[in-house]
PDB file of C-alpha atoms and ligand atoms in Angstrom:
ATOM      1  CA  MET U   1      30.787 -13.427  -8.573  1.00  0.00           C
ATOM      2  CA  ALA U   2      29.615  -9.873  -7.851  1.00  0.00           C
ATOM      3  CA  ALA U   3      26.218  -8.745  -9.132  1.00  0.00           C
ATOM      4  CA  LEU U   4      25.826  -6.027 -11.784  1.00  0.00           C
ATOM      5  CA  ASP U   5      25.874  -3.286  -9.150  1.00  0.00           C
ATOM      6  CA  GLY U   6      29.197  -4.575  -7.812  1.00  0.00           C
ATOM      7  CA  LEU U   7      27.738  -5.814  -4.515  1.00  0.00           C
ATOM      8  CA  PRO U   8      27.595  -9.515  -3.576  1.00  0.00           C
ATOM      9  CA  PRO U   9      24.657 -11.601  -4.895  1.00  0.00           C
ATOM     10  CA  LEU U  10      21.696 -11.672  -2.513  1.00  0.00           C
ATOM     11  CA  ARG U  11      22.021 -15.382  -1.690  1.00  0.00           C
ATOM     12  CA  GLU U  12      25.531 -14.649  -0.464  1.00  0.00           C
ATOM     13  CA  VAL U  13      24.303 -11.608   1.539  1.00  0.00           C
ATOM     14  CA  ILE U  14      21.671 -13.784   3.228  1.00  0.00           C
ATOM     15  CA  ALA U  15      24.207 -16.503   4.053  1.00  0.00           C
ATOM     16  CA  THR U  16      26.862 -14.041   5.311  1.00  0.00           C
ATOM     17  CA  HIS U  17      24.443 -12.237   7.618  1.00  0.00           C
ATOM     18  CA  GLY U  18      22.377 -15.273   8.679  1.00  0.00           C
ATOM     19  CA  LEU U  19      19.101 -13.802   7.397  1.00  0.00           C
ATOM     20  CA  SER U  20      16.895 -16.881   7.613  1.00  0.00           C
ATOM     21  CA  ALA U  21      13.363 -15.736   6.754  1.00  0.00           C
ATOM     22  CA  LYS U  22      10.967 -15.163   9.657  1.00  0.00           C
ATOM     23  CA  LYS U  23       7.317 -15.864   8.906  1.00  0.00           C
ATOM     24  CA  ALA U  24       6.070 -13.555  11.668  1.00  0.00           C
ATOM     25  CA  LEU U  25       7.729 -10.609   9.871  1.00  0.00           C
ATOM     26  CA  GLY U  26       6.244 -11.557   6.487  1.00  0.00           C
ATOM     27  CA  GLN U  27       9.719 -12.247   5.128  1.00  0.00           C
ATOM     28  CA  ASN U  28       9.562 -13.539   1.552  1.00  0.00           C
ATOM     29  CA  PHE U  29      12.649 -12.167  -0.126  1.00  0.00           C
ATOM     30  CA  LEU U  30      13.255 -11.292  -3.775  1.00  0.00           C
ATOM     31  CA  LEU U  31      16.737 -12.475  -4.715  1.00  0.00           C
ATOM     32  CA  ASP U  32      16.705 -11.821  -8.466  1.00  0.00           C
ATOM     33  CA  LEU U  33      18.166  -8.357  -9.043  1.00  0.00           C
ATOM     34  CA  ASN U  34      16.759  -8.243 -12.590  1.00  0.00           C
ATOM     35  CA  LEU U  35      13.325  -8.596 -11.052  1.00  0.00           C
ATOM     36  CA  THR U  36      13.892  -5.962  -8.369  1.00  0.00           C
ATOM     37  CA  ALA U  37      15.155  -3.581 -11.083  1.00  0.00           C
ATOM     38  CA  LYS U  38      11.971  -4.295 -13.060  1.00  0.00           C
ATOM     39  CA  ILE U  39       9.826  -3.469 -10.003  1.00  0.00           C
ATOM     40  CA  ALA U  40      11.789  -0.242  -9.455  1.00  0.00           C
ATOM     41  CA  ARG U  41      11.112   0.704 -13.089  1.00  0.00           C
ATOM     42  CA  GLN U  42       7.342   0.418 -12.509  1.00  0.00           C
ATOM     43  CA  ALA U  43       7.641   3.446 -10.215  1.00  0.00           C
ATOM     44  CA  GLY U  44       8.699   5.658 -13.137  1.00  0.00           C
ATOM     45  CA  ASP U  45      11.656   8.020 -13.318  1.00  0.00           C
ATOM     46  CA  LEU U  46      13.159   8.182  -9.831  1.00  0.00           C
ATOM     47  CA  THR U  47      16.127  10.402 -10.578  1.00  0.00           C
ATOM     48  CA  ALA U  48      14.528  13.551  -9.173  1.00  0.00           C
ATOM     49  CA  CYS U  49      12.642  11.759  -6.380  1.00  0.00           C
ATOM     50  CA  ASP U  50      13.035  10.773  -2.770  1.00  0.00           C
ATOM     51  CA  VAL U  51      11.852   7.188  -2.302  1.00  0.00           C
ATOM     52  CA  LEU U  52      10.379   5.626   0.812  1.00  0.00           C
ATOM     53  CA  GLU U  53      10.815   1.866   1.013  1.00  0.00           C
ATOM     54  CA  ILE U  54       9.161  -0.161   3.776  1.00  0.00           C
ATOM     55  CA  GLY U  55      10.784  -3.493   4.655  1.00  0.00           C
ATOM     56  CA  PRO U  56      14.041  -3.576   2.660  1.00  0.00           C
ATOM     57  CA  GLY U  57      15.077  -6.924   4.206  1.00  0.00           C
ATOM     58  CA  PRO U  58      18.422  -7.971   2.686  1.00  0.00           C
ATOM     59  CA  GLY U  59      18.169  -5.065   0.222  1.00  0.00           C
ATOM     60  CA  GLY U  60      17.187  -6.539  -3.149  1.00  0.00           C
ATOM     61  CA  LEU U  61      14.601  -3.896  -4.032  1.00  0.00           C
ATOM     62  CA  THR U  62      16.675  -1.192  -2.330  1.00  0.00           C
ATOM     63  CA  ARG U  63      19.524  -2.001  -4.707  1.00  0.00           C
ATOM     64  CA  GLY U  64      17.108  -1.867  -7.659  1.00  0.00           C
ATOM     65  CA  LEU U  65      15.920   1.577  -6.568  1.00  0.00           C
ATOM     66  CA  LEU U  66      19.438   2.943  -6.120  1.00  0.00           C
ATOM     67  CA  ALA U  67      20.681   1.458  -9.392  1.00  0.00           C
ATOM     68  CA  SER U  68      17.748   3.038 -11.212  1.00  0.00           C
ATOM     69  CA  GLY U  69      18.926   6.429 -10.007  1.00  0.00           C
ATOM     70  CA  ALA U  70      16.674   7.330  -7.057  1.00  0.00           C
ATOM     71  CA  ARG U  71      17.852  10.665  -5.649  1.00  0.00           C
ATOM     72  CA  ARG U  72      17.576   9.334  -2.117  1.00  0.00           C
ATOM     73  CA  VAL U  73      16.082   6.224  -0.480  1.00  0.00           C
ATOM     74  CA  LEU U  74      14.793   6.053   3.082  1.00  0.00           C
ATOM     75  CA  ALA U  75      14.295   2.410   4.041  1.00  0.00           C
ATOM     76  CA  VAL U  76      12.371   1.447   7.184  1.00  0.00           C
ATOM     77  CA  GLU U  77      13.134  -2.062   8.456  1.00  0.00           C
ATOM     78  CA  LYS U  78      11.864  -3.620  11.682  1.00  0.00           C
ATOM     79  CA  ASP U  79      14.290  -6.565  11.728  1.00  0.00           C
ATOM     80  CA  ALA U  80      17.643  -5.391  13.149  1.00  0.00           C
ATOM     81  CA  ARG U  81      19.344  -8.519  11.697  1.00  0.00           C
ATOM     82  CA  CYS U  82      19.117  -6.848   8.252  1.00  0.00           C
ATOM     83  CA  LEU U  83      21.015  -3.701   9.246  1.00  0.00           C
ATOM     84  CA  PRO U  84      24.617  -4.849   8.526  1.00  0.00           C
ATOM     85  CA  ALA U  85      23.624  -5.965   5.015  1.00  0.00           C
ATOM     86  CA  LEU U  86      21.863  -2.641   4.422  1.00  0.00           C
ATOM     87  CA  GLU U  87      24.884  -0.716   5.731  1.00  0.00           C
ATOM     88  CA  GLU U  88      26.942  -2.341   2.975  1.00  0.00           C
ATOM     89  CA  VAL U  89      24.456  -1.104   0.394  1.00  0.00           C
ATOM     90  CA  ALA U  90      24.520   2.398   1.932  1.00  0.00           C
ATOM     91  CA  ALA U  91      28.342   2.451   1.795  1.00  0.00           C
ATOM     92  CA  HIS U  92      28.243   1.449  -1.873  1.00  0.00           C
ATOM     93  CA  TRP U  93      25.956   4.411  -2.746  1.00  0.00           C
ATOM     94  CA  PRO U  94      27.353   7.166  -0.504  1.00  0.00           C
ATOM     95  CA  GLY U  95      24.821   9.692   0.785  1.00  0.00           C
ATOM     96  CA  ARG U  96      21.848   8.139  -1.007  1.00  0.00           C
ATOM     97  CA  LEU U  97      20.514   5.475   1.387  1.00  0.00           C
ATOM     98  CA  THR U  98      19.291   6.051   4.934  1.00  0.00           C
ATOM     99  CA  VAL U  99      18.094   3.068   6.946  1.00  0.00           C
ATOM    100  CA  LEU U 100      15.700   3.475   9.845  1.00  0.00           C
ATOM    101  CA  ASN U 101      15.423   0.491  12.205  1.00  0.00           C
ATOM    102  CA  ALA U 102      11.756   0.896  13.182  1.00  0.00           C
ATOM    103  CA  ASP U 103       8.253  -0.484  12.922  1.00  0.00           C
ATOM    104  CA  ALA U 104       6.659   1.274   9.936  1.00  0.00           C
ATOM    105  CA  LEU U 105       3.381   1.534  11.862  1.00  0.00           C
ATOM    106  CA  GLU U 106       5.079   3.515  14.626  1.00  0.00           C
ATOM    107  CA  VAL U 107       6.948   6.172  12.625  1.00  0.00           C
ATOM    108  CA  ASP U 108       6.089   8.793  10.002  1.00  0.00           C
ATOM    109  CA  PRO U 109       9.046   8.578   7.630  1.00  0.00           C
ATOM    110  CA  LEU U 110       7.299  10.660   4.949  1.00  0.00           C
ATOM    111  CA  ALA U 111       7.876  13.700   7.161  1.00  0.00           C
ATOM    112  CA  HIS U 112      11.660  13.295   6.661  1.00  0.00           C
ATOM    113  CA  LEU U 113      11.602  13.299   2.866  1.00  0.00           C
ATOM    114  CA  THR U 114      11.569  16.073   0.293  1.00  0.00           C
ATOM    115  CA  PRO U 115       8.927  16.034  -2.480  1.00  0.00           C
ATOM    116  CA  PRO U 116       8.549  14.690  -5.055  1.00  0.00           C
ATOM    117  CA  ILE U 117       8.251  11.476  -3.035  1.00  0.00           C
ATOM    118  CA  ARG U 118       7.467   8.024  -4.361  1.00  0.00           C
ATOM    119  CA  VAL U 119       6.767   5.028  -2.128  1.00  0.00           C
ATOM    120  CA  VAL U 120       8.053   1.701  -3.433  1.00  0.00           C
ATOM    121  CA  ALA U 121       7.899  -1.512  -1.388  1.00  0.00           C
ATOM    122  CA  ASN U 122       7.505  -5.254  -1.275  1.00  0.00           C
ATOM    123  CA  LEU U 123       5.264  -4.967   1.756  1.00  0.00           C
ATOM    124  CA  PRO U 124       5.122  -7.382   4.665  1.00  0.00           C
ATOM    125  CA  TYR U 125       1.685  -8.978   4.231  1.00  0.00           C
ATOM    126  CA  ASN U 126       0.675  -8.430   7.866  1.00  0.00           C
ATOM    127  CA  VAL U 127       0.919  -4.619   7.772  1.00  0.00           C
ATOM    128  CA  GLY U 128       0.474  -3.927   4.049  1.00  0.00           C
ATOM    129  CA  THR U 129      -3.212  -3.010   3.979  1.00  0.00           C
ATOM    130  CA  GLU U 130      -2.972  -0.943   7.172  1.00  0.00           C
ATOM    131  CA  LEU U 131      -0.123   1.112   5.657  1.00  0.00           C
ATOM    132  CA  LEU U 132      -2.004   1.540   2.372  1.00  0.00           C
ATOM    133  CA  VAL U 133      -5.135   2.795   4.154  1.00  0.00           C
ATOM    134  CA  ARG U 134      -3.021   5.308   6.095  1.00  0.00           C
ATOM    135  CA  TRP U 135      -1.363   6.598   2.915  1.00  0.00           C
ATOM    136  CA  LEU U 136      -4.783   6.932   1.262  1.00  0.00           C
ATOM    137  CA  THR U 137      -6.585   8.752   4.082  1.00  0.00           C
ATOM    138  CA  PRO U 138      -4.592  11.840   5.127  1.00  0.00           C
ATOM    139  CA  SER U 139      -6.905  14.759   5.870  1.00  0.00           C
ATOM    140  CA  ALA U 140      -5.358  16.957   3.157  1.00  0.00           C
ATOM    141  CA  TRP U 141      -5.089  16.049  -0.533  1.00  0.00           C
ATOM    142  CA  PRO U 142      -2.954  15.864  -2.659  1.00  0.00           C
ATOM    143  CA  PRO U 143      -0.748  13.889  -0.259  1.00  0.00           C
ATOM    144  CA  VAL U 144       2.967  14.412   0.284  1.00  0.00           C
ATOM    145  CA  TRP U 145       3.689  11.384  -1.980  1.00  0.00           C
ATOM    146  CA  SER U 146       3.002  11.368  -5.713  1.00  0.00           C
ATOM    147  CA  SER U 147       2.829   7.607  -6.302  1.00  0.00           C
ATOM    148  CA  LEU U 148       2.795   4.257  -4.499  1.00  0.00           C
ATOM    149  CA  THR U 149       4.274   1.172  -6.160  1.00  0.00           C
ATOM    150  CA  LEU U 150       3.506  -1.715  -3.860  1.00  0.00           C
ATOM    151  CA  MET U 151       3.748  -5.488  -3.912  1.00  0.00           C
ATOM    152  CA  PHE U 152       0.809  -7.296  -2.318  1.00  0.00           C
ATOM    153  CA  GLN U 153      -0.602 -10.787  -2.274  1.00  0.00           C
ATOM    154  CA  ARG U 154      -2.516 -11.112  -5.572  1.00  0.00           C
ATOM    155  CA  GLU U 155      -5.854 -11.269  -3.782  1.00  0.00           C
ATOM    156  CA  VAL U 156      -5.199  -7.913  -2.045  1.00  0.00           C
ATOM    157  CA  ALA U 157      -4.040  -6.331  -5.331  1.00  0.00           C
ATOM    158  CA  ASP U 158      -7.301  -7.492  -6.951  1.00  0.00           C
ATOM    159  CA  ARG U 159      -9.260  -5.840  -4.149  1.00  0.00           C
ATOM    160  CA  ILE U 160      -7.482  -2.511  -4.728  1.00  0.00           C
ATOM    161  CA  VAL U 161      -8.354  -2.334  -8.443  1.00  0.00           C
ATOM    162  CA  ALA U 162     -11.806  -4.039  -8.200  1.00  0.00           C
ATOM    163  CA  ARG U 163     -14.848  -2.532  -9.921  1.00  0.00           C
ATOM    164  CA  PRO U 164     -18.295  -2.147  -8.268  1.00  0.00           C
ATOM    165  CA  GLY U 165     -20.366  -5.315  -8.359  1.00  0.00           C
ATOM    166  CA  SER U 166     -17.372  -7.657  -8.440  1.00  0.00           C
ATOM    167  CA  LYS U 167     -16.591 -10.061  -5.595  1.00  0.00           C
ATOM    168  CA  ALA U 168     -13.361  -8.249  -4.724  1.00  0.00           C
ATOM    169  CA  TYR U 169     -15.057  -4.806  -4.552  1.00  0.00           C
ATOM    170  CA  GLY U 170     -14.914  -3.302  -1.086  1.00  0.00           C
ATOM    171  CA  ARG U 171     -13.218  -0.824   1.207  1.00  0.00           C
ATOM    172  CA  LEU U 172      -9.778  -0.976  -0.435  1.00  0.00           C
ATOM    173  CA  ALA U 173     -11.167  -0.360  -3.934  1.00  0.00           C
ATOM    174  CA  LEU U 174     -13.221   2.591  -2.715  1.00  0.00           C
ATOM    175  CA  LEU U 175     -10.466   4.283  -0.731  1.00  0.00           C
ATOM    176  CA  ALA U 176      -7.868   3.697  -3.465  1.00  0.00           C
ATOM    177  CA  GLN U 177      -9.976   4.709  -6.448  1.00  0.00           C
ATOM    178  CA  TRP U 178     -11.489   7.709  -4.666  1.00  0.00           C
ATOM    179  CA  ARG U 179      -8.191   9.599  -4.681  1.00  0.00           C
ATOM    180  CA  CYS U 180      -5.932   7.633  -7.038  1.00  0.00           C
ATOM    181  CA  GLU U 181      -5.570   5.981 -10.384  1.00  0.00           C
ATOM    182  CA  ALA U 182      -4.794   2.358  -9.465  1.00  0.00           C
ATOM    183  CA  ARG U 183      -3.624  -0.478 -11.704  1.00  0.00           C
ATOM    184  CA  ILE U 184      -1.828  -3.803 -11.489  1.00  0.00           C
ATOM    185  CA  VAL U 185       1.470  -3.480 -13.360  1.00  0.00           C
ATOM    186  CA  LEU U 186       3.171  -6.812 -12.664  1.00  0.00           C
ATOM    187  CA  THR U 187       2.225 -10.244 -11.353  1.00  0.00           C
ATOM    188  CA  LEU U 188       4.721 -12.629  -9.813  1.00  0.00           C
ATOM    189  CA  PRO U 189       4.478 -16.373  -9.173  1.00  0.00           C
ATOM    190  CA  PRO U 190       5.309 -17.781  -5.701  1.00  0.00           C
ATOM    191  CA  GLU U 191       8.682 -19.084  -7.013  1.00  0.00           C
ATOM    192  CA  ALA U 192       9.922 -15.510  -7.444  1.00  0.00           C
ATOM    193  CA  PHE U 193      10.357 -15.356  -3.655  1.00  0.00           C
ATOM    194  CA  THR U 194      12.546 -17.098  -1.098  1.00  0.00           C
ATOM    195  CA  PRO U 195      10.887 -18.833   0.647  1.00  0.00           C
ATOM    196  CA  PRO U 196       7.972 -19.066  -1.810  1.00  0.00           C
ATOM    197  CA  PRO U 197       4.634 -17.989  -0.294  1.00  0.00           C
ATOM    198  CA  LYS U 198       1.518 -20.113  -0.959  1.00  0.00           C
ATOM    199  CA  ILE U 199      -0.004 -17.648  -3.427  1.00  0.00           C
ATOM    200  CA  SER U 200       0.952 -15.302  -6.260  1.00  0.00           C
ATOM    201  CA  SER U 201       1.773 -11.640  -5.745  1.00  0.00           C
ATOM    202  CA  ALA U 202       1.185  -8.496  -7.753  1.00  0.00           C
ATOM    203  CA  VAL U 203       2.577  -4.987  -7.933  1.00  0.00           C
ATOM    204  CA  VAL U 204      -0.014  -2.204  -7.829  1.00  0.00           C
ATOM    205  CA  HIS U 205       0.885   1.286  -9.017  1.00  0.00           C
ATOM    206  CA  LEU U 206      -1.232   4.086  -7.549  1.00  0.00           C
ATOM    207  CA  THR U 207      -0.915   7.655  -8.787  1.00  0.00           C
ATOM    208  CA  ALA U 208      -2.350  10.391  -6.587  1.00  0.00           C
ATOM    209  CA  LEU U 209      -5.056  12.401  -8.393  1.00  0.00           C
ATOM    210  CA  PRO U 210      -4.771  16.195  -8.002  1.00  0.00           C
ATOM    211  CA  GLU U 211      -8.077  16.042  -6.108  1.00  0.00           C
ATOM    212  CA  PRO U 212     -10.483  13.280  -4.994  1.00  0.00           C
ATOM    213  CA  ARG U 213     -13.037  12.183  -7.589  1.00  0.00           C
ATOM    214  CA  PHE U 214     -15.877  13.318  -5.252  1.00  0.00           C
ATOM    215  CA  PRO U 215     -15.745  15.471  -2.116  1.00  0.00           C
ATOM    216  CA  ALA U 216     -15.930  13.579   1.228  1.00  0.00           C
ATOM    217  CA  ASP U 217     -14.278  13.592   4.630  1.00  0.00           C
ATOM    218  CA  PRO U 218     -11.646  10.800   4.610  1.00  0.00           C
ATOM    219  CA  GLN U 219     -12.329   9.703   8.172  1.00  0.00           C
ATOM    220  CA  VAL U 220     -16.089   9.470   7.632  1.00  0.00           C
ATOM    221  CA  LEU U 221     -15.649   7.636   4.329  1.00  0.00           C
ATOM    222  CA  SER U 222     -13.168   5.287   5.982  1.00  0.00           C
ATOM    223  CA  ARG U 223     -15.640   4.522   8.826  1.00  0.00           C
ATOM    224  CA  LEU U 224     -18.560   3.991   6.453  1.00  0.00           C
ATOM    225  CA  THR U 225     -16.663   1.657   4.146  1.00  0.00           C
ATOM    226  CA  ALA U 226     -15.207  -0.310   7.081  1.00  0.00           C
ATOM    227  CA  ALA U 227     -18.659  -0.796   8.659  1.00  0.00           C
ATOM    228  CA  GLY U 228     -20.442  -1.432   5.348  1.00  0.00           C
ATOM    229  CA  PHE U 229     -18.058  -4.141   4.165  1.00  0.00           C
ATOM    230  CA  ASN U 230     -17.402  -5.713   7.565  1.00  0.00           C
ATOM    231  CA  GLN U 231     -20.888  -7.131   7.280  1.00  0.00           C
ATOM    232  CA  ARG U 232     -21.224  -7.066   3.525  1.00  0.00           C
ATOM    233  CA  ARG U 233     -24.211  -9.442   3.374  1.00  0.00           C
ATOM    234  CA  LYS U 234     -26.257  -7.167   5.631  1.00  0.00           C
ATOM    235  CA  MET U 235     -28.498  -4.347   4.500  1.00  0.00           C
ATOM    236  CA  LEU U 236     -26.914  -0.913   4.924  1.00  0.00           C
ATOM    237  CA  ARG U 237     -29.370   0.163   7.634  1.00  0.00           C
ATOM    238  CA  ALA U 238     -28.114  -2.715   9.808  1.00  0.00           C
ATOM    239  CA  ALA U 239     -24.434  -2.734   8.756  1.00  0.00           C
ATOM    240  CA  LEU U 240     -24.030   1.028   9.320  1.00  0.00           C
ATOM    241  CA  LYS U 241     -26.133   1.262  12.489  1.00  0.00           C
ATOM    242  CA  GLY U 242     -23.079   1.880  14.681  1.00  0.00           C
ATOM    243  CA  VAL U 243     -21.809   4.832  12.604  1.00  0.00           C
ATOM    244  CA  HIS U 244     -24.663   7.245  13.393  1.00  0.00           C
ATOM    245  CA  PRO U 245     -27.808   6.932  15.565  1.00  0.00           C
ATOM    246  CA  ARG U 246     -30.020   8.273  12.723  1.00  0.00           C
ATOM    247  CA  MET U 247     -28.414   6.209   9.987  1.00  0.00           C
ATOM    248  CA  GLU U 248     -31.599   5.018   8.294  1.00  0.00           C
ATOM    249  CA  ALA U 249     -32.831   8.611   7.918  1.00  0.00           C
ATOM    250  CA  LEU U 250     -29.413   9.752   6.675  1.00  0.00           C
ATOM    251  CA  LEU U 251     -29.383   7.013   4.036  1.00  0.00           C
ATOM    252  CA  GLU U 252     -32.814   8.231   2.852  1.00  0.00           C
ATOM    253  CA  GLU U 253     -31.538  11.810   2.843  1.00  0.00           C
ATOM    254  CA  ALA U 254     -28.616  10.739   0.626  1.00  0.00           C
ATOM    255  CA  GLY U 255     -31.097   9.108  -1.757  1.00  0.00           C
ATOM    256  CA  ILE U 256     -29.868   5.577  -0.923  1.00  0.00           C
ATOM    257  CA  ASP U 257     -32.351   2.797  -0.212  1.00  0.00           C
ATOM    258  CA  PRO U 258     -31.444   1.543   3.315  1.00  0.00           C
ATOM    259  CA  THR U 259     -32.183  -2.063   2.270  1.00  0.00           C
ATOM    260  CA  ARG U 260     -29.312  -2.062  -0.250  1.00  0.00           C
ATOM    261  CA  ARG U 261     -25.982  -3.719   0.531  1.00  0.00           C
ATOM    262  CA  ALA U 262     -22.598  -1.941   0.575  1.00  0.00           C
ATOM    263  CA  GLU U 263     -21.323  -3.853  -2.452  1.00  0.00           C
ATOM    264  CA  THR U 264     -24.041  -2.285  -4.647  1.00  0.00           C
ATOM    265  CA  LEU U 265     -23.038   1.308  -3.836  1.00  0.00           C
ATOM    266  CA  SER U 266     -20.857   3.250  -6.233  1.00  0.00           C
ATOM    267  CA  LEU U 267     -17.988   5.451  -5.093  1.00  0.00           C
ATOM    268  CA  GLU U 268     -20.127   8.509  -5.831  1.00  0.00           C
ATOM    269  CA  GLU U 269     -22.925   7.200  -3.583  1.00  0.00           C
ATOM    270  CA  PHE U 270     -20.528   6.399  -0.742  1.00  0.00           C
ATOM    271  CA  CYS U 271     -19.087   9.919  -0.965  1.00  0.00           C
ATOM    272  CA  ARG U 272     -22.567  11.454  -0.999  1.00  0.00           C
ATOM    273  CA  LEU U 273     -23.493   9.459   2.115  1.00  0.00           C
ATOM    274  CA  ALA U 274     -20.219  10.516   3.791  1.00  0.00           C
ATOM    275  CA  ARG U 275     -21.121  14.181   3.200  1.00  0.00           C
ATOM    276  CA  VAL U 276     -24.633  13.727   4.642  1.00  0.00           C
ATOM    277  CA  VAL U 277     -23.216  11.899   7.703  1.00  0.00           C
ATOM    278  CA  ALA U 278     -20.528  14.590   8.241  1.00  0.00           C
ATOM    279  CA  ASP U 279     -23.174  17.366   7.999  1.00  0.00           C
ATOM    280  CA  ALA U 280     -25.378  15.538  10.526  1.00  0.00           C
ATOM    281  CA  GLY U 281     -22.538  15.797  13.076  1.00  0.00           C
TER     282      GLY U 281
HETATM  283  N1  LIG K 301      12.155  -5.805   0.310  1.00  0.00           N
HETATM  284  C1  LIG K 301      12.650  -7.155   0.574  1.00  0.00           C
HETATM  285  C2  LIG K 301      12.542  -7.976  -0.690  1.00  0.00           C
HETATM  286  O1  LIG K 301      11.778  -7.565  -1.579  1.00  0.00           O
HETATM  287  O2  LIG K 301      13.183  -9.008  -0.782  1.00  0.00           O
HETATM  288  C3  LIG K 301      11.897  -7.838   1.711  1.00  0.00           C
HETATM  289  C4  LIG K 301      10.398  -7.898   1.576  1.00  0.00           C
HETATM  290  S1  LIG K 301       9.607  -8.876   2.809  1.00  0.00           S
HETATM  291  C5  LIG K 301       8.117  -9.294   1.967  1.00  0.00           C
HETATM  292  C6  LIG K 301       8.996  -7.712   4.003  1.00  0.00           C
HETATM  293  C7  LIG K 301      10.032  -6.982   4.855  1.00  0.00           C
HETATM  294  O3  LIG K 301       9.356  -6.103   5.773  1.00  0.00           O
HETATM  295  C8  LIG K 301      10.907  -7.869   5.733  1.00  0.00           C
HETATM  296  O4  LIG K 301      12.249  -7.499   5.589  1.00  0.00           O
HETATM  297  C9  LIG K 301      10.416  -7.608   7.173  1.00  0.00           C
HETATM  298  O5  LIG K 301      11.425  -7.765   8.154  1.00  0.00           O
HETATM  299  C10 LIG K 301       9.947  -6.179   7.064  1.00  0.00           C
HETATM  300  N2  LIG K 301       8.897  -5.813   8.036  1.00  0.00           N
HETATM  301  C11 LIG K 301       7.923  -6.598   8.562  1.00  0.00           C
HETATM  302  N3  LIG K 301       7.124  -5.890   9.355  1.00  0.00           N
HETATM  303  C12 LIG K 301       7.592  -4.607   9.347  1.00  0.00           C
HETATM  304  C13 LIG K 301       7.192  -3.393   9.981  1.00  0.00           C
HETATM  305  N4  LIG K 301       6.127  -3.358  10.786  1.00  0.00           N
HETATM  306  N5  LIG K 301       7.914  -2.282   9.754  1.00  0.00           N
HETATM  307  C14 LIG K 301       8.999  -2.307   8.923  1.00  0.00           C
HETATM  308  N6  LIG K 301       9.426  -3.413   8.309  1.00  0.00           N
HETATM  309  C15 LIG K 301       8.740  -4.554   8.507  1.00  0.00           C
END
């Protein structure tokens, strides 16, 4: 029986096109179209938006996005086996779906879309955080996208929305909350996916703020947070030693005790330190 959108059910699509899931590509597919429609809804009203989807796979979420009225969807998929299934979806929604067979880390699909742009994806776990960090650290702000609605492993989602002092607080929380409003909008058990992963997943919705909460250079902040949390048990003067030769003095200048650890620093303090480091050259 056809699904609500008139296309074949996803199990049938997978069988017809031989899309057995590949672990190396992070392939855990969503086959319930009610669920993919629900995820699409978390992104808000898409009717006037271009949507970037990374990793459409057999097209479950893509179909949810198109059915919910997205003006246009650009879907970037690395696995060429998925292309015939995605071509069927594109033919069903003429002129609204473009599929790019590429590695999302190697292309800049945002450059091909017209604002307002929303990014919606069930991300492959192996490139998810790298893509998120790239979307969060362009040199200019506001970015070309207005929101990101992204599925991650639950543990990664918790790190994005974590508050200072908590175990999950770190680089992702700082970079995300510096320039965005971030919240978990949906959690999904392993059984929602085929094949089921070992752990739960969650959808995080990030809305770009008109401007960052505190001024800082994104590259410097990115370097400081990476170094600080790479060795999170170390004191800042040791953990950040590689970032600047006069780091201990710069920490003092920023009013931060060099014996503190990264996890005790607020976003405001990290941004202040980033400004002092940038000024020091
Ligand atoms: N969106 C589909 C769904 O929800 O059922 C599939 C999600 S699955 C978790 C991740 C998808 O990303 C797979 O289709 C995989 O082939 C694709 N993928 C993995 N690495 C990629 C990369 N570097 N660039 C683009 N797509 C990638």
